[in-house]
CSV table of C-alpha atoms in Angstrom, one decimal:
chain,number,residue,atom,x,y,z
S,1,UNK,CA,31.8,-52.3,-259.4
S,2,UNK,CA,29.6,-53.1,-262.5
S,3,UNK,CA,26.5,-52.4,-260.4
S,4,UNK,CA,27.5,-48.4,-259.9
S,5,UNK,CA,25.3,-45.7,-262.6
S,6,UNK,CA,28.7,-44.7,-264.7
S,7,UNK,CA,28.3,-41.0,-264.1
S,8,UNK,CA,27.2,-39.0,-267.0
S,9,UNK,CA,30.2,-37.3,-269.3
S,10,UNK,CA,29.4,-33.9,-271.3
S,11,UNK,CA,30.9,-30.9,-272.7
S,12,UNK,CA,28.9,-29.5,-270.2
S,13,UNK,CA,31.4,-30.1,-267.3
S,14,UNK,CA,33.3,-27.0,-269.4
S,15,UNK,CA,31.3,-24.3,-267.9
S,16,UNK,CA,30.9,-26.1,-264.5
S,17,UNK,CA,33.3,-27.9,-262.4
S,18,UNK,CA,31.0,-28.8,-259.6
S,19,UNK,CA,28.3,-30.6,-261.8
S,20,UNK,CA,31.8,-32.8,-262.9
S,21,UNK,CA,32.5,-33.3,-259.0
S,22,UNK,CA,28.9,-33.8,-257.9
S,23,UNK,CA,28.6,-36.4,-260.6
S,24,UNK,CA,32.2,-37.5,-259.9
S,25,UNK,CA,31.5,-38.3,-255.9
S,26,UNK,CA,28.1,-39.6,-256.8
S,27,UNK,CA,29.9,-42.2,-258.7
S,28,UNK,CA,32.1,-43.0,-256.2
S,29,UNK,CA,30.0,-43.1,-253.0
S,30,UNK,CA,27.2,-45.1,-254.2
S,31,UNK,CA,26.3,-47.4,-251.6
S,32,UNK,CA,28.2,-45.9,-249.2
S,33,UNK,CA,26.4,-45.8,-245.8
S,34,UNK,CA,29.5,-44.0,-243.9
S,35,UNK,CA,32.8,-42.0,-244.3
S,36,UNK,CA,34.5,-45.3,-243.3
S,37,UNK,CA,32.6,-47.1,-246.4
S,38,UNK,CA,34.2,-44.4,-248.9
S,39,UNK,CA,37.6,-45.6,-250.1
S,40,UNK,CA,38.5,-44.1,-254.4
S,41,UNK,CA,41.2,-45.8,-255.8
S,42,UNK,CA,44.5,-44.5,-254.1
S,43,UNK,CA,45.3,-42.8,-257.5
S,44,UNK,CA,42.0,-41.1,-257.5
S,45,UNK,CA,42.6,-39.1,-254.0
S,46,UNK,CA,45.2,-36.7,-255.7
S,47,UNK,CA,42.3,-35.7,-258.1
S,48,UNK,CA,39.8,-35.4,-255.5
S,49,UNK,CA,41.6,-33.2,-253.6
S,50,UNK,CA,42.7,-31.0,-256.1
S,51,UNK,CA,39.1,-30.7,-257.2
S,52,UNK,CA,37.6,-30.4,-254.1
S,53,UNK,CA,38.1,-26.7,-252.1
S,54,UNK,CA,40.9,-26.6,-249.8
S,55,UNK,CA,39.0,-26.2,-246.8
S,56,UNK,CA,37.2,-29.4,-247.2
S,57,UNK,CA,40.2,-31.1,-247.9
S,58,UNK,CA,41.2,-29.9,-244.2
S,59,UNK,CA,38.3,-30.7,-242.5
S,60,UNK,CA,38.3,-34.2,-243.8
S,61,UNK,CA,41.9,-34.3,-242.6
S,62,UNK,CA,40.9,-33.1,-239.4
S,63,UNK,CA,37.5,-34.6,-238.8
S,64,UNK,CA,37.5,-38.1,-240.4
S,65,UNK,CA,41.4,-39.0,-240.4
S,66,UNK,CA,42.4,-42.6,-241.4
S,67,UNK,CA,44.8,-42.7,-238.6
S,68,UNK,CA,46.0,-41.7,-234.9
S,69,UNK,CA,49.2,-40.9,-233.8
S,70,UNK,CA,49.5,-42.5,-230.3
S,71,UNK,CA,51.3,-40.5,-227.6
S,72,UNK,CA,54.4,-43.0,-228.2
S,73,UNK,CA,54.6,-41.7,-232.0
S,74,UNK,CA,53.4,-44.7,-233.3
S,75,UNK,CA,50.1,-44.6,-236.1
S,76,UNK,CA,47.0,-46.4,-235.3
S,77,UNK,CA,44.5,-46.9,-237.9
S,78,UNK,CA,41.0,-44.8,-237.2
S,79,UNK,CA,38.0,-47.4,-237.3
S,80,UNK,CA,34.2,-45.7,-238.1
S,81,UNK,CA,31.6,-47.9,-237.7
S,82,UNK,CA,27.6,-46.9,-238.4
S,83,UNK,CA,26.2,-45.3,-235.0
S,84,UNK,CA,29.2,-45.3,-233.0
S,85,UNK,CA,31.9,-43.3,-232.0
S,86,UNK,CA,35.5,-43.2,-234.2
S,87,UNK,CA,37.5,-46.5,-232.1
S,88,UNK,CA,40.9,-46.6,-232.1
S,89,UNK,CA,42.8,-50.2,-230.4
S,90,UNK,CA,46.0,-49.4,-229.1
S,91,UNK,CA,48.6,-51.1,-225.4
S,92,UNK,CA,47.0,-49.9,-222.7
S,93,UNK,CA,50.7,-48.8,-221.9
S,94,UNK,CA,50.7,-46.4,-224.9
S,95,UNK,CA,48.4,-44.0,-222.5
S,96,UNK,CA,50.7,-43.8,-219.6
S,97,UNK,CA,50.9,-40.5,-218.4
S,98,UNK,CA,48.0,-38.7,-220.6
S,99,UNK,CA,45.6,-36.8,-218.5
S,100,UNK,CA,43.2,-35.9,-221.2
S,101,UNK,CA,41.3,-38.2,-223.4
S,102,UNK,CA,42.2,-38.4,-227.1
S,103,UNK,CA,39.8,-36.5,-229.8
S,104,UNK,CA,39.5,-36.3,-233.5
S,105,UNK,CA,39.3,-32.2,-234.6
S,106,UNK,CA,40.7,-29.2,-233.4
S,107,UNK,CA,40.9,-28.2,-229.9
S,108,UNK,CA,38.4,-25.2,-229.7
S,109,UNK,CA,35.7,-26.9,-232.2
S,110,UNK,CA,32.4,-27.8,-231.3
S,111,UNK,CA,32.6,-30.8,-233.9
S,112,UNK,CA,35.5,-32.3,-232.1
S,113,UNK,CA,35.0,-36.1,-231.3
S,114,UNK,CA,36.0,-38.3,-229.0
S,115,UNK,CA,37.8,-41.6,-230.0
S,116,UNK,CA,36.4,-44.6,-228.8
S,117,UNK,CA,39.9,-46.6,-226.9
S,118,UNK,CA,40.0,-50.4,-227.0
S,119,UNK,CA,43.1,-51.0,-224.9
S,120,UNK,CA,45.2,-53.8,-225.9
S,121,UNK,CA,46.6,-56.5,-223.3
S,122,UNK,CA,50.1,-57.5,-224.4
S,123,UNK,CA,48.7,-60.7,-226.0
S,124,UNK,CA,46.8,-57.4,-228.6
S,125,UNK,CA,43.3,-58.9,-226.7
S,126,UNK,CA,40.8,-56.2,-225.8
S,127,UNK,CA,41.3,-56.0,-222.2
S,128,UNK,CA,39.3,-52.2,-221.4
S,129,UNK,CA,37.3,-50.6,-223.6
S,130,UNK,CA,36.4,-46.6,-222.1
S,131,UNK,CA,35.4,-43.4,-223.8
S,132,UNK,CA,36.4,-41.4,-220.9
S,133,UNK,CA,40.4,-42.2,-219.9
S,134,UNK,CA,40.0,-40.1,-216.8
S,135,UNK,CA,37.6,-42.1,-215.5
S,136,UNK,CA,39.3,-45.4,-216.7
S,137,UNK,CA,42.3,-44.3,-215.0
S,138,UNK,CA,40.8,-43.6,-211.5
S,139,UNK,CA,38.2,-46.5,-211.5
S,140,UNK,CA,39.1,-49.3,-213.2
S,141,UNK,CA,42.9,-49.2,-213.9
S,142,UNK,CA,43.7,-50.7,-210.4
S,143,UNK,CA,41.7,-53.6,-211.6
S,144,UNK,CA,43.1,-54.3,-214.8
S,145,UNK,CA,46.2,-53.5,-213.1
S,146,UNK,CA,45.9,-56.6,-210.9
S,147,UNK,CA,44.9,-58.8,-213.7
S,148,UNK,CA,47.8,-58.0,-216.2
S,149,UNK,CA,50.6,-58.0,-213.8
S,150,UNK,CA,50.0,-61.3,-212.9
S,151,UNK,CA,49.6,-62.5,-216.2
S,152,UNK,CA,52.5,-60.1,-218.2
S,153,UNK,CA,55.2,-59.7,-215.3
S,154,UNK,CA,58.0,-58.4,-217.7
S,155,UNK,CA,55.2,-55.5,-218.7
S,156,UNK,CA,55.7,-52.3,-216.4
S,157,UNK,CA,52.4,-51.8,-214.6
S,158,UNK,CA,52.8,-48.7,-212.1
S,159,UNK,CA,50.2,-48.0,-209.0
S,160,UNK,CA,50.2,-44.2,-210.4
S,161,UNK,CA,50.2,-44.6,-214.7
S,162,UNK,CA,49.9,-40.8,-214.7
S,163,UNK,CA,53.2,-40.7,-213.0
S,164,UNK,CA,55.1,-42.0,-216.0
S,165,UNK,CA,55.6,-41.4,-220.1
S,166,UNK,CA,53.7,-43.5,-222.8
S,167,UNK,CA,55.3,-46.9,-223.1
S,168,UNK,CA,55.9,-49.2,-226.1
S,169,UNK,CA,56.9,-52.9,-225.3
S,170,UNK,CA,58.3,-54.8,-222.6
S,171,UNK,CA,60.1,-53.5,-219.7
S,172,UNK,CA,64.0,-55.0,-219.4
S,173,UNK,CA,65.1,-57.7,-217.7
S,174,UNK,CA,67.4,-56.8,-214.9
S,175,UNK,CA,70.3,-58.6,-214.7
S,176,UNK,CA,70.8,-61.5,-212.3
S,177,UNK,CA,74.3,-61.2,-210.2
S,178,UNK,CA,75.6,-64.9,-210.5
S,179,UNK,CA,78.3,-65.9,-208.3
């Protein structure tokens, strides 16, 4: 953008690198409010992270991830929003079978996040939104249950979703004898 200070070029980025990356990021964050807002030119990011340390370069994989691999193995883009928690929208069928609620971070870190879930109706309408699946799947599952069954009959919608794998798509039509 022509309204961003053009950081400030020397000979004296010889003697230190991070005065060249502190100028660098200035550049490129500038009226940036949140991670989500922050997005260098894709053929920047292979500078960035060779000039940045390793181990942020890790925790920025880790912690603020641009996407979510859903238990069916497919990738889900990672929404941030200002005051809210990371939000991912994914089939409600998707979660079928997970006990635990998804996170962003490692498993024994105290900075590890919980993702926001916006479960998708077959028609990709919001048709639950919960940041506690446990709860979602003991309180309000039979509910939605009820409503999406009638509505999407050749979806798979058990009484127990715990007692099946994540799904992706519609179940099969059986086949009709015809005599």
């Amino acid at each position: 953008s022509l309204h961003q200070p053009a950081p400030i070029w020397s000979l004296r980025y010889e003697d230190d690198s991070e005065i060249l990356i502190d100028q660098l990021l200035d550049h490129l964050v500038f009226g940036c409010t949140h991670i989500s807002h922050f997005s260098p030119p894709k053929k920047m990011l292979p500078l960035l992270k060779g000039l940045t340390p390793p181990k942020w370069v890790e925790a920025l994989d880790n912690y603020v991830p641009s996407h979510y691999i859903l238990p069916t193995g497919r990738t889900v883009n990672v929404i941030y929003t200002p005051n809210q928690p990371p939000m991912i929208k994914a089939y409600l069928q998707a979660f079928f079978g997970e006990t635990e609620h998804p996170h962003l971070g490692p498993i024994q870190s105290p900075w590890r996040v919980g993702l926001q879930l916006h479960l998708l109706a077959p028609n990709q309408r919001v048709t639950q939104i919960t940041s506690d699946l446990t709860v979602f799947w003991q309180h309000s599952y039979l509910e939605v249950r009820r409503q999406l069954r009638g509505r999407y009959p050749k979806h798979h919608w058990p009484e127990d979703p715990l007692s099946i794998g994540p799904q992706s798509g519609a179940k099969k039509r059986s086949k009709r004898c015809e005599g």
